[in-house]
Amino acid sequence: MFKMLRQEISAIMERDPAARSAWEVALCYSGFHAIVMHRLAHGAWKAGWRVSARALSQFNRFVTGIEIHPGASIGDRFFIDHGMGVVIGETAEIGDGVTLYHDVTLGGVAPSVDSDSQRNQKRHPTLEDGVIVGSGAQILGPITVGACARVGANAVVTKNVPAGATVVGIPGRVVASRRARRTEEFSPYGTPLGDVPDPVARAIEGLMEQVSVLQARIEQLETRAKEKSEPVTAGFESPEESSAEPKARSF
Ligand SMILES: CC(C)(COP(=O)(O)OP(=O)(O)OC[C@H]1O[C@@H](n2cnc3c(N)ncnc32)[C@H](O)[C@@H]1OP(=O)(O)O)[C@@H](O)C(=O)NCCC(=O)NCCS
């Protein structure tokens, strides 16, 4: 328990330039209070004390303005900065070292006419390790935001986000950052420090991000083609064919 408290406090001190001491974090950070209460509520939920867990989660919301369903699973070193207005749904899964700013929703989409059919189904997002989510962002549905990806303030994201990508806008789209960035390093507000690099470096970084998006898309299409047992090479020539004389094609 004490190890967990120490870990959460040091995670906040590492990530918030405004945090000056462990006492300040322990006393004044609603994100810290919310995660401690959530860990207790989640334990109660897993032990089958569903109503007590929900009651504790509601108390947590009343005190901190942060609503985390006790069923949500959250990794180590989680940090909610400012906190007010954050909503995390029951089947959300959050990896280690994730940061959320205020007013973020990890919610569901497409309400079913028959809500029973959605019960016990995965309805909320998965955030992999090191993800940073800007204030007001809405991440909706059972999608995955890849490791160390950044979601811009006020973005609305309803599709998978590749690892390391930056997503902004409504609907969320992948953009290239103007600043040099090492994806594994945390940068406050998701904004890397340092000067804006030269346009060539920026263009290369943009291309790299596009390549990762295209890779994810190809993987998706290959999986879909396999499922339908369609050959993914349809439309392409085999090496033997390509070395042979060109054949007439009819259109
Ligand atoms: C998304 C974010 C992480 C990107 O930071 P960055 O890597 O420094 O990105 P840049 O400033 O180089 O911007 C890249 C492009 O995205 C655009 N962009 C950046 N953030 C955006 C946002 N939230 N919404 C819409 N567009 C955004 C920029 O205008 C730029 O577009 P351009 O290429 O057409 O000029 C950052 O802008 C952000 O929103 N951080 C969250 C901040 C926050 O929540 N603060 C609350 C603290 S209390």
mmCIF file of N, CA and C in Angstrom, residues 114-230:
data_model
loop_
_atom_site.group_PDB
_atom_site.id
_atom_site.type_symbol
_atom_site.label_atom_id
_atom_site.label_comp_id
_atom_site.label_asym_id
_atom_site.label_seq_id
_atom_site.Cartn_x
_atom_site.Cartn_y
_atom_site.Cartn_z
ATOM 1 N N ASP A 114 -31.098 -2.325 -26.547
ATOM 2 C CA ASP A 114 -31.168 -3.312 -25.494
ATOM 3 C C ASP A 114 -29.846 -3.259 -24.716
ATOM 4 N N SER A 115 -29.868 -2.528 -23.578
ATOM 5 C CA SER A 115 -28.605 -2.311 -22.866
ATOM 6 C C SER A 115 -28.058 -3.609 -22.270
ATOM 7 N N ASP A 116 -28.923 -4.628 -22.118
ATOM 8 C CA ASP A 116 -28.459 -5.914 -21.590
ATOM 9 C C ASP A 116 -27.427 -6.547 -22.509
ATOM 10 N N SER A 117 -27.600 -6.317 -23.838
ATOM 11 C CA SER A 117 -26.683 -6.940 -24.787
ATOM 12 C C SER A 117 -25.282 -6.337 -24.688
ATOM 13 N N GLN A 118 -25.165 -5.131 -24.099
ATOM 14 C CA GLN A 118 -23.844 -4.500 -23.962
ATOM 15 C C GLN A 118 -23.191 -4.808 -22.616
ATOM 16 N N ARG A 119 -24.010 -5.302 -21.692
ATOM 17 C CA ARG A 119 -23.460 -5.588 -20.367
ATOM 18 C C ARG A 119 -22.382 -6.666 -20.492
ATOM 19 N N ASN A 120 -21.309 -6.531 -19.733
ATOM 20 C CA ASN A 120 -20.183 -7.471 -19.765
ATOM 21 C C ASN A 120 -19.456 -7.504 -21.107
ATOM 22 N N GLN A 121 -19.732 -6.539 -21.981
ATOM 23 C CA GLN A 121 -19.001 -6.452 -23.245
ATOM 24 C C GLN A 121 -17.972 -5.338 -23.109
ATOM 25 N N LYS A 122 -16.870 -5.438 -23.860
ATOM 26 C CA LYS A 122 -15.878 -4.361 -23.874
ATOM 27 C C LYS A 122 -16.489 -3.179 -24.635
ATOM 28 N N ARG A 123 -16.683 -2.049 -23.941
ATOM 29 C CA ARG A 123 -17.331 -0.889 -24.568
ATOM 30 C C ARG A 123 -16.452 0.358 -24.548
ATOM 31 N N HIS A 124 -15.378 0.309 -23.760
ATOM 32 C CA HIS A 124 -14.563 1.507 -23.531
ATOM 33 C C HIS A 124 -13.140 1.304 -24.054
ATOM 34 N N PRO A 125 -12.379 2.394 -24.192
ATOM 35 C CA PRO A 125 -11.064 2.275 -24.826
ATOM 36 C C PRO A 125 -9.996 1.595 -23.965
ATOM 37 N N THR A 126 -8.941 1.204 -24.668
ATOM 38 C CA THR A 126 -7.721 0.717 -24.019
ATOM 39 C C THR A 126 -6.619 1.727 -24.317
ATOM 40 N N LEU A 127 -5.944 2.199 -23.285
ATOM 41 C CA LEU A 127 -4.821 3.127 -23.472
ATOM 42 C C LEU A 127 -3.556 2.382 -23.088
ATOM 43 N N GLU A 128 -2.641 2.241 -24.025
ATOM 44 C CA GLU A 128 -1.411 1.508 -23.708
ATOM 45 C C GLU A 128 -0.438 2.402 -22.927
ATOM 46 N N ASP A 129 0.694 1.821 -22.521
ATOM 47 C CA ASP A 129 1.650 2.523 -21.645
ATOM 48 C C ASP A 129 2.068 3.878 -22.211
ATOM 49 N N GLY A 130 2.192 4.859 -21.324
ATOM 50 C CA GLY A 130 2.789 6.143 -21.682
ATOM 51 C C GLY A 130 1.923 7.073 -22.504
ATOM 52 N N VAL A 131 0.646 6.758 -22.676
ATOM 53 C CA VAL A 131 -0.235 7.643 -23.467
ATOM 54 C C VAL A 131 -0.499 8.944 -22.693
ATOM 55 N N ILE A 132 -0.572 10.067 -23.439
ATOM 56 C CA ILE A 132 -0.921 11.362 -22.829
ATOM 57 C C ILE A 132 -2.196 11.861 -23.510
ATOM 58 N N VAL A 133 -3.202 12.225 -22.717
ATOM 59 C CA VAL A 133 -4.471 12.686 -23.292
ATOM 60 C C VAL A 133 -4.740 14.122 -22.836
ATOM 61 N N GLY A 134 -4.821 15.040 -23.802
ATOM 62 C CA GLY A 134 -5.016 16.461 -23.510
ATOM 63 C C GLY A 134 -6.405 16.758 -22.965
ATOM 64 N N SER A 135 -6.552 17.938 -22.381
ATOM 65 C CA SER A 135 -7.813 18.292 -21.722
ATOM 66 C C SER A 135 -8.972 18.305 -22.718
ATOM 67 N N GLY A 136 -10.105 17.841 -22.268
ATOM 68 C CA GLY A 136 -11.322 17.873 -23.074
ATOM 69 C C GLY A 136 -11.403 16.804 -24.149
ATOM 70 N N ALA A 137 -10.372 15.950 -24.255
ATOM 71 C CA ALA A 137 -10.408 14.930 -25.320
ATOM 72 C C ALA A 137 -11.425 13.842 -24.975
ATOM 73 N N GLN A 138 -12.086 13.347 -26.010
ATOM 74 C CA GLN A 138 -13.081 12.295 -25.827
ATOM 75 C C GLN A 138 -12.591 11.078 -26.613
ATOM 76 N N ILE A 139 -12.346 9.979 -25.928
ATOM 77 C CA ILE A 139 -11.894 8.753 -26.602
ATOM 78 C C ILE A 139 -13.014 7.743 -26.409
ATOM 79 N N LEU A 140 -13.608 7.346 -27.518
ATOM 80 C CA LEU A 140 -14.895 6.642 -27.415
ATOM 81 C C LEU A 140 -14.880 5.289 -28.113
ATOM 82 N N GLY A 141 -15.434 4.291 -27.450
ATOM 83 C CA GLY A 141 -15.572 2.963 -28.035
ATOM 84 C C GLY A 141 -14.428 2.050 -27.645
ATOM 85 N N PRO A 142 -14.557 0.762 -28.018
ATOM 86 C CA PRO A 142 -13.554 -0.231 -27.600
ATOM 87 C C PRO A 142 -12.307 -0.197 -28.491
ATOM 88 N N ILE A 143 -11.702 0.960 -28.602
ATOM 89 C CA ILE A 143 -10.541 1.140 -29.487
ATOM 90 C C ILE A 143 -9.255 1.082 -28.651
ATOM 91 N N THR A 144 -8.119 1.058 -29.360
ATOM 92 C CA THR A 144 -6.828 1.038 -28.655
ATOM 93 C C THR A 144 -6.011 2.253 -29.051
ATOM 94 N N VAL A 145 -5.504 2.959 -28.048
ATOM 95 C CA VAL A 145 -4.574 4.059 -28.296
ATOM 96 C C VAL A 145 -3.186 3.495 -27.979
ATOM 97 N N GLY A 146 -2.341 3.407 -29.023
ATOM 98 C CA GLY A 146 -1.047 2.722 -28.898
ATOM 99 C C GLY A 146 -0.094 3.412 -27.926
ATOM 100 N N ALA A 147 0.916 2.664 -27.506
ATOM 101 C CA ALA A 147 1.865 3.146 -26.495
ATOM 102 C C ALA A 147 2.478 4.490 -26.881
ATOM 103 N N CYS A 148 2.572 5.378 -25.917
ATOM 104 C CA CYS A 148 3.214 6.700 -26.046
ATOM 105 C C CYS A 148 2.542 7.609 -27.079
ATOM 106 N N ALA A 149 1.339 7.265 -27.508
ATOM 107 C CA ALA A 149 0.616 8.171 -28.413
ATOM 108 C C ALA A 149 0.145 9.385 -27.611
ATOM 109 N N ARG A 150 -0.136 10.513 -28.326
ATOM 110 C CA ARG A 150 -0.652 11.712 -27.654
ATOM 111 C C ARG A 150 -1.963 12.117 -28.310
ATOM 112 N N VAL A 151 -2.946 12.416 -27.495
ATOM 113 C CA VAL A 151 -4.241 12.866 -28.004
ATOM 114 C C VAL A 151 -4.361 14.344 -27.633
ATOM 115 N N GLY A 152 -4.571 15.196 -28.639
ATOM 116 C CA GLY A 152 -4.592 16.640 -28.418
ATOM 117 C C GLY A 152 -5.805 17.093 -27.625
ATOM 118 N N ALA A 153 -5.698 18.288 -27.057
ATOM 119 C CA ALA A 153 -6.806 18.868 -26.308
ATOM 120 C C ALA A 153 -8.041 18.940 -27.212
ATOM 121 N N ASN A 154 -9.179 18.533 -26.664
ATOM 122 C CA ASN A 154 -10.483 18.588 -27.346
ATOM 123 C C ASN A 154 -10.648 17.690 -28.561
ATOM 124 N N ALA A 155 -9.737 16.751 -28.774
ATOM 125 C CA ALA A 155 -9.906 15.822 -29.902
ATOM 126 C C ALA A 155 -11.040 14.835 -29.591
ATOM 127 N N VAL A 156 -11.660 14.328 -30.645
ATOM 128 C CA VAL A 156 -12.644 13.253 -30.470
ATOM 129 C C VAL A 156 -12.137 12.055 -31.274
ATOM 130 N N VAL A 157 -11.819 10.988 -30.566
ATOM 131 C CA VAL A 157 -11.149 9.842 -31.193
ATOM 132 C C VAL A 157 -12.053 8.618 -31.103
ATOM 133 N N THR A 158 -12.369 8.032 -32.258
ATOM 134 C CA THR A 158 -13.234 6.837 -32.252
ATOM 135 C C THR A 158 -12.589 5.677 -33.014
ATOM 136 N N LYS A 159 -11.329 5.884 -33.448
ATOM 137 C CA LYS A 159 -10.634 4.798 -34.170
ATOM 138 C C LYS A 159 -9.296 4.535 -33.505
ATOM 139 N N ASN A 160 -8.739 3.350 -33.736
ATOM 140 C CA ASN A 160 -7.439 2.993 -33.143
ATOM 141 C C ASN A 160 -6.389 4.032 -33.482
ATOM 142 N N VAL A 161 -5.485 4.282 -32.541
ATOM 143 C CA VAL A 161 -4.397 5.237 -32.763
ATOM 144 C C VAL A 161 -3.083 4.454 -32.723
ATOM 145 N N PRO A 162 -2.234 4.583 -33.753
ATOM 146 C CA PRO A 162 -0.966 3.840 -33.741
ATOM 147 C C PRO A 162 -0.041 4.312 -32.614
ATOM 148 N N ALA A 163 0.822 3.423 -32.169
ATOM 149 C CA ALA A 163 1.779 3.772 -31.103
ATOM 150 C C ALA A 163 2.619 4.974 -31.527
ATOM 151 N N GLY A 164 2.832 5.891 -30.611
ATOM 152 C CA GLY A 164 3.715 7.038 -30.857
ATOM 153 C C GLY A 164 3.097 8.156 -31.673
ATOM 154 N N ALA A 165 1.873 7.969 -32.176
ATOM 155 C CA ALA A 165 1.263 8.986 -33.042
ATOM 156 C C ALA A 165 0.698 10.152 -32.212
ATOM 157 N N THR A 166 0.465 11.287 -32.899
ATOM 158 C CA THR A 166 -0.197 12.445 -32.283
ATOM 159 C C THR A 166 -1.518 12.640 -33.015
ATOM 160 N N VAL A 167 -2.617 12.676 -32.277
ATOM 161 C CA VAL A 167 -3.939 12.795 -32.895
ATOM 162 C C VAL A 167 -4.592 14.081 -32.417
ATOM 163 N N VAL A 168 -5.123 14.875 -33.351
ATOM 164 C CA VAL A 168 -5.821 16.110 -32.961
ATOM 165 C C VAL A 168 -7.131 16.229 -33.745
ATOM 166 N N GLY A 169 -8.010 17.090 -33.269
ATOM 167 C CA GLY A 169 -9.197 17.478 -34.026
ATOM 168 C C GLY A 169 -10.391 16.561 -33.879
ATOM 169 N N ILE A 170 -11.462 16.974 -34.605
ATOM 170 C CA ILE A 170 -12.722 16.221 -34.622
ATOM 171 C C ILE A 170 -13.100 15.985 -36.080
ATOM 172 N N PRO A 171 -13.148 14.780 -36.570
ATOM 173 C CA PRO A 171 -12.706 13.551 -35.908
ATOM 174 C C PRO A 171 -11.182 13.531 -35.804
ATOM 175 N N GLY A 172 -10.660 12.792 -34.848
ATOM 176 C CA GLY A 172 -9.214 12.771 -34.604
ATOM 177 C C GLY A 172 -8.438 12.339 -35.839
ATOM 178 N N ARG A 173 -7.383 13.082 -36.166
ATOM 179 C CA ARG A 173 -6.515 12.704 -37.289
ATOM 180 C C ARG A 173 -5.058 12.784 -36.838
ATOM 181 N N VAL A 174 -4.233 11.935 -37.452
ATOM 182 C CA VAL A 174 -2.816 11.894 -37.058
ATOM 183 C C VAL A 174 -2.102 13.073 -37.699
ATOM 184 N N VAL A 175 -1.318 13.828 -36.891
ATOM 185 C CA VAL A 175 -0.538 14.953 -37.423
ATOM 186 C C VAL A 175 0.929 14.769 -37.033
ATOM 187 N N ALA A 176 1.776 15.525 -37.743
ATOM 188 C CA ALA A 176 3.201 15.508 -37.406
ATOM 189 C C ALA A 176 3.482 16.658 -36.454
ATOM 190 N N SER A 177 4.307 16.380 -35.429
ATOM 191 C CA SER A 177 4.669 17.439 -34.486
ATOM 192 C C SER A 177 5.747 18.331 -35.100
ATOM 193 N N ARG A 178 5.703 19.621 -34.746
ATOM 194 C CA ARG A 178 6.741 20.537 -35.253
ATOM 195 C C ARG A 178 8.018 20.431 -34.443
ATOM 196 N N ARG A 179 7.916 19.747 -33.292
ATOM 197 C CA ARG A 179 9.076 19.683 -32.398
ATOM 198 C C ARG A 179 9.662 18.286 -32.394
ATOM 199 N N ALA A 180 11.009 18.229 -32.170
ATOM 200 C CA ALA A 180 11.648 16.919 -32.051
ATOM 201 C C ALA A 180 11.103 16.248 -30.794
ATOM 202 N N ARG A 181 10.864 14.941 -30.878
ATOM 203 C CA ARG A 181 10.228 14.279 -29.736
ATOM 204 C C ARG A 181 10.764 12.863 -29.618
ATOM 205 N N ARG A 182 11.113 12.491 -28.371
ATOM 206 C CA ARG A 182 11.451 11.079 -28.127
ATOM 207 C C ARG A 182 10.238 10.476 -27.461
ATOM 208 N N THR A 183 9.613 9.516 -28.157
ATOM 209 C CA THR A 183 8.284 9.061 -27.731
ATOM 210 C C THR A 183 8.260 8.510 -26.302
ATOM 211 N N GLU A 184 9.362 7.882 -25.861
ATOM 212 C CA GLU A 184 9.321 7.253 -24.540
ATOM 213 C C GLU A 184 9.459 8.283 -23.411
ATOM 214 N N GLU A 185 9.823 9.519 -23.747
ATOM 215 C CA GLU A 185 9.996 10.535 -22.710
ATOM 216 C C GLU A 185 8.692 11.293 -22.473
ATOM 217 N N PHE A 186 8.376 11.542 -21.193
ATOM 218 C CA PHE A 186 7.165 12.312 -20.905
ATOM 219 C C PHE A 186 7.434 13.800 -21.134
ATOM 220 N N SER A 187 6.492 14.478 -21.768
ATOM 221 C CA SER A 187 6.627 15.929 -21.872
ATOM 222 C C SER A 187 5.336 16.550 -21.330
ATOM 223 N N PRO A 188 5.466 17.487 -20.370
ATOM 224 C CA PRO A 188 4.263 18.082 -19.780
ATOM 225 C C PRO A 188 3.363 18.652 -20.864
ATOM 226 N N TYR A 189 2.074 18.438 -20.714
ATOM 227 C CA TYR A 189 1.032 18.880 -21.659
ATOM 228 C C TYR A 189 1.174 18.189 -23.011
ATOM 229 N N GLY A 190 1.999 17.133 -23.068
ATOM 230 C CA GLY A 190 2.175 16.400 -24.322
ATOM 231 C C GLY A 190 3.000 17.159 -25.324
ATOM 232 N N THR A 191 3.519 18.318 -24.921
ATOM 233 C CA THR A 191 4.220 19.176 -25.878
ATOM 234 C C THR A 191 5.727 19.089 -25.637
ATOM 235 N N PRO A 192 6.467 18.523 -26.560
ATOM 236 C CA PRO A 192 7.899 18.374 -26.348
ATOM 237 C C PRO A 192 8.586 19.729 -26.178
ATOM 238 N N LEU A 193 9.612 19.739 -25.317
ATOM 239 C CA LEU A 193 10.383 20.966 -25.146
ATOM 240 C C LEU A 193 11.296 21.132 -26.361
ATOM 241 N N GLY A 194 11.908 22.277 -26.455
ATOM 242 C CA GLY A 194 12.908 22.457 -27.519
ATOM 243 C C GLY A 194 12.365 23.265 -28.661
ATOM 244 N N ASP A 195 13.293 23.682 -29.490
ATOM 245 C CA ASP A 195 12.941 24.547 -30.609
ATOM 246 C C ASP A 195 12.204 23.777 -31.687
ATOM 247 N N VAL A 196 11.493 24.527 -32.476
ATOM 248 C CA VAL A 196 10.851 23.930 -33.641
ATOM 249 C C VAL A 196 11.965 23.558 -34.621
ATOM 250 N N PRO A 197 12.069 22.292 -35.040
ATOM 251 C CA PRO A 197 13.179 21.903 -35.905
ATOM 252 C C PRO A 197 12.984 22.401 -37.331
ATOM 253 N N ASP A 198 14.010 22.183 -38.157
ATOM 254 C CA ASP A 198 13.921 22.667 -39.533
ATOM 255 C C ASP A 198 12.840 21.902 -40.295
ATOM 256 N N PRO A 199 12.347 22.493 -41.388
ATOM 257 C CA PRO A 199 11.212 21.892 -42.091
ATOM 258 C C PRO A 199 11.505 20.502 -42.643
ATOM 259 N N VAL A 200 12.796 20.234 -42.963
ATOM 260 C CA VAL A 200 13.115 18.905 -43.518
ATOM 261 C C VAL A 200 12.899 17.844 -42.435
ATOM 262 N N ALA A 201 13.413 18.140 -41.220
ATOM 263 C CA ALA A 201 13.234 17.180 -40.119
ATOM 264 C C ALA A 201 11.749 16.956 -39.868
ATOM 265 N N ARG A 202 10.979 18.031 -39.946
ATOM 266 C CA ARG A 202 9.545 17.937 -39.692
ATOM 267 C C ARG A 202 8.862 17.068 -40.753
ATOM 268 N N ALA A 203 9.296 17.283 -42.029
ATOM 269 C CA ALA A 203 8.699 16.498 -43.110
ATOM 270 C C ALA A 203 9.025 15.019 -42.921
ATOM 271 N N ILE A 204 10.272 14.724 -42.511
ATOM 272 C CA ILE A 204 10.657 13.321 -42.318
ATOM 273 C C ILE A 204 9.839 12.717 -41.191
ATOM 274 N N GLU A 205 9.679 13.466 -40.107
ATOM 275 C CA GLU A 205 8.899 12.952 -38.989
ATOM 276 C C GLU A 205 7.448 12.678 -39.413
ATOM 277 N N GLY A 206 6.913 13.603 -40.252
ATOM 278 C CA GLY A 206 5.548 13.430 -40.759
ATOM 279 C C GLY A 206 5.439 12.154 -41.566
ATOM 280 N N LEU A 207 6.454 11.915 -42.416
ATOM 281 C CA LEU A 207 6.443 10.711 -43.245
ATOM 282 C C LEU A 207 6.499 9.461 -42.369
ATOM 283 N N MET A 208 7.327 9.515 -41.315
ATOM 284 C CA MET A 208 7.437 8.354 -40.425
ATOM 285 C C MET A 208 6.086 8.060 -39.776
ATOM 286 N N GLU A 209 5.399 9.112 -39.357
ATOM 287 C CA GLU A 209 4.097 8.901 -38.713
ATOM 288 C C GLU A 209 3.102 8.330 -39.717
ATOM 289 N N GLN A 210 3.151 8.844 -40.958
ATOM 290 C CA GLN A 210 2.259 8.326 -41.997
ATOM 291 C C GLN A 210 2.545 6.850 -42.258
ATOM 292 N N VAL A 211 3.853 6.487 -42.270
ATOM 293 C CA VAL A 211 4.225 5.085 -42.503
ATOM 294 C C VAL A 211 3.620 4.209 -41.410
ATOM 295 N N SER A 212 3.675 4.684 -40.146
ATOM 296 C CA SER A 212 3.125 3.839 -39.080
ATOM 297 C C SER A 212 1.614 3.706 -39.218
ATOM 298 N N VAL A 213 0.953 4.762 -39.702
ATOM 299 C CA VAL A 213 -0.501 4.684 -39.923
ATOM 300 C C VAL A 213 -0.792 3.680 -41.039
ATOM 301 N N LEU A 214 -0.018 3.774 -42.140
ATOM 302 C CA LEU A 214 -0.248 2.881 -43.275
ATOM 303 C C LEU A 214 0.025 1.419 -42.894
ATOM 304 N N GLN A 215 1.089 1.220 -42.070
ATOM 305 C CA GLN A 215 1.390 -0.138 -41.618
ATOM 306 C C GLN A 215 0.203 -0.717 -40.862
ATOM 307 N N ALA A 216 -0.352 0.108 -39.960
ATOM 308 C CA ALA A 216 -1.494 -0.365 -39.160
ATOM 309 C C ALA A 216 -2.663 -0.705 -40.078
ATOM 310 N N ARG A 217 -2.869 0.133 -41.106
ATOM 311 C CA ARG A 217 -3.978 -0.071 -42.048
ATOM 312 C C ARG A 217 -3.768 -1.368 -42.845
ATOM 313 N N ILE A 218 -2.511 -1.609 -43.289
ATOM 314 C CA ILE A 218 -2.224 -2.825 -44.058
ATOM 315 C C ILE A 218 -2.485 -4.049 -43.184
ATOM 316 N N GLU A 219 -2.034 -3.970 -41.910
ATOM 317 C CA GLU A 219 -2.270 -5.106 -41.007
ATOM 318 C C GLU A 219 -3.758 -5.387 -40.869
ATOM 319 N N GLN A 220 -4.526 -4.279 -40.759
ATOM 320 C CA GLN A 220 -5.980 -4.413 -40.621
ATOM 321 C C GLN A 220 -6.566 -5.108 -41.856
ATOM 322 N N LEU A 221 -6.125 -4.658 -43.059
ATOM 323 C CA LEU A 221 -6.654 -5.213 -44.309
ATOM 324 C C LEU A 221 -6.248 -6.671 -44.476
ATOM 325 N N GLU A 222 -4.980 -6.994 -44.075
ATOM 326 C CA GLU A 222 -4.530 -8.386 -44.185
ATOM 327 C C GLU A 222 -5.360 -9.288 -43.300
ATOM 328 N N THR A 223 -5.642 -8.796 -42.070
ATOM 329 C CA THR A 223 -6.456 -9.609 -41.152
ATOM 330 C C THR A 223 -7.839 -9.813 -41.744
ATOM 331 N N ARG A 224 -8.393 -8.741 -42.302
ATOM 332 C CA ARG A 224 -9.733 -8.843 -42.884
ATOM 333 C C ARG A 224 -9.731 -9.805 -44.061
ATOM 334 N N ALA A 225 -8.675 -9.723 -44.918
ATOM 335 C CA ALA A 225 -8.583 -10.596 -46.092
ATOM 336 C C ALA A 225 -8.465 -12.047 -45.659
ATOM 337 N N LYS A 226 -7.656 -12.276 -44.580
ATOM 338 C CA LYS A 226 -7.502 -13.649 -44.078
ATOM 339 C C LYS A 226 -8.832 -14.183 -43.602
ATOM 340 N N GLU A 227 -9.582 -13.304 -42.880
ATOM 341 C CA GLU A 227 -10.873 -13.735 -42.346
ATOM 342 C C GLU A 227 -11.817 -14.148 -43.465
ATOM 343 N N LYS A 228 -11.761 -13.412 -44.557
ATOM 344 C CA LYS A 228 -12.663 -13.725 -45.680
ATOM 345 C C LYS A 228 -12.041 -14.772 -46.597
ATOM 346 N N SER A 229 -10.849 -15.296 -46.219
ATOM 347 C CA SER A 229 -10.016 -16.219 -47.024
ATOM 348 C C SER A 229 -9.836 -15.741 -48.453
ATOM 349 N N GLU A 230 -9.648 -14.430 -48.604
ATOM 350 C CA GLU A 230 -9.301 -13.916 -49.925
ATOM 351 C C GLU A 230 -7.793 -13.785 -49.986
#
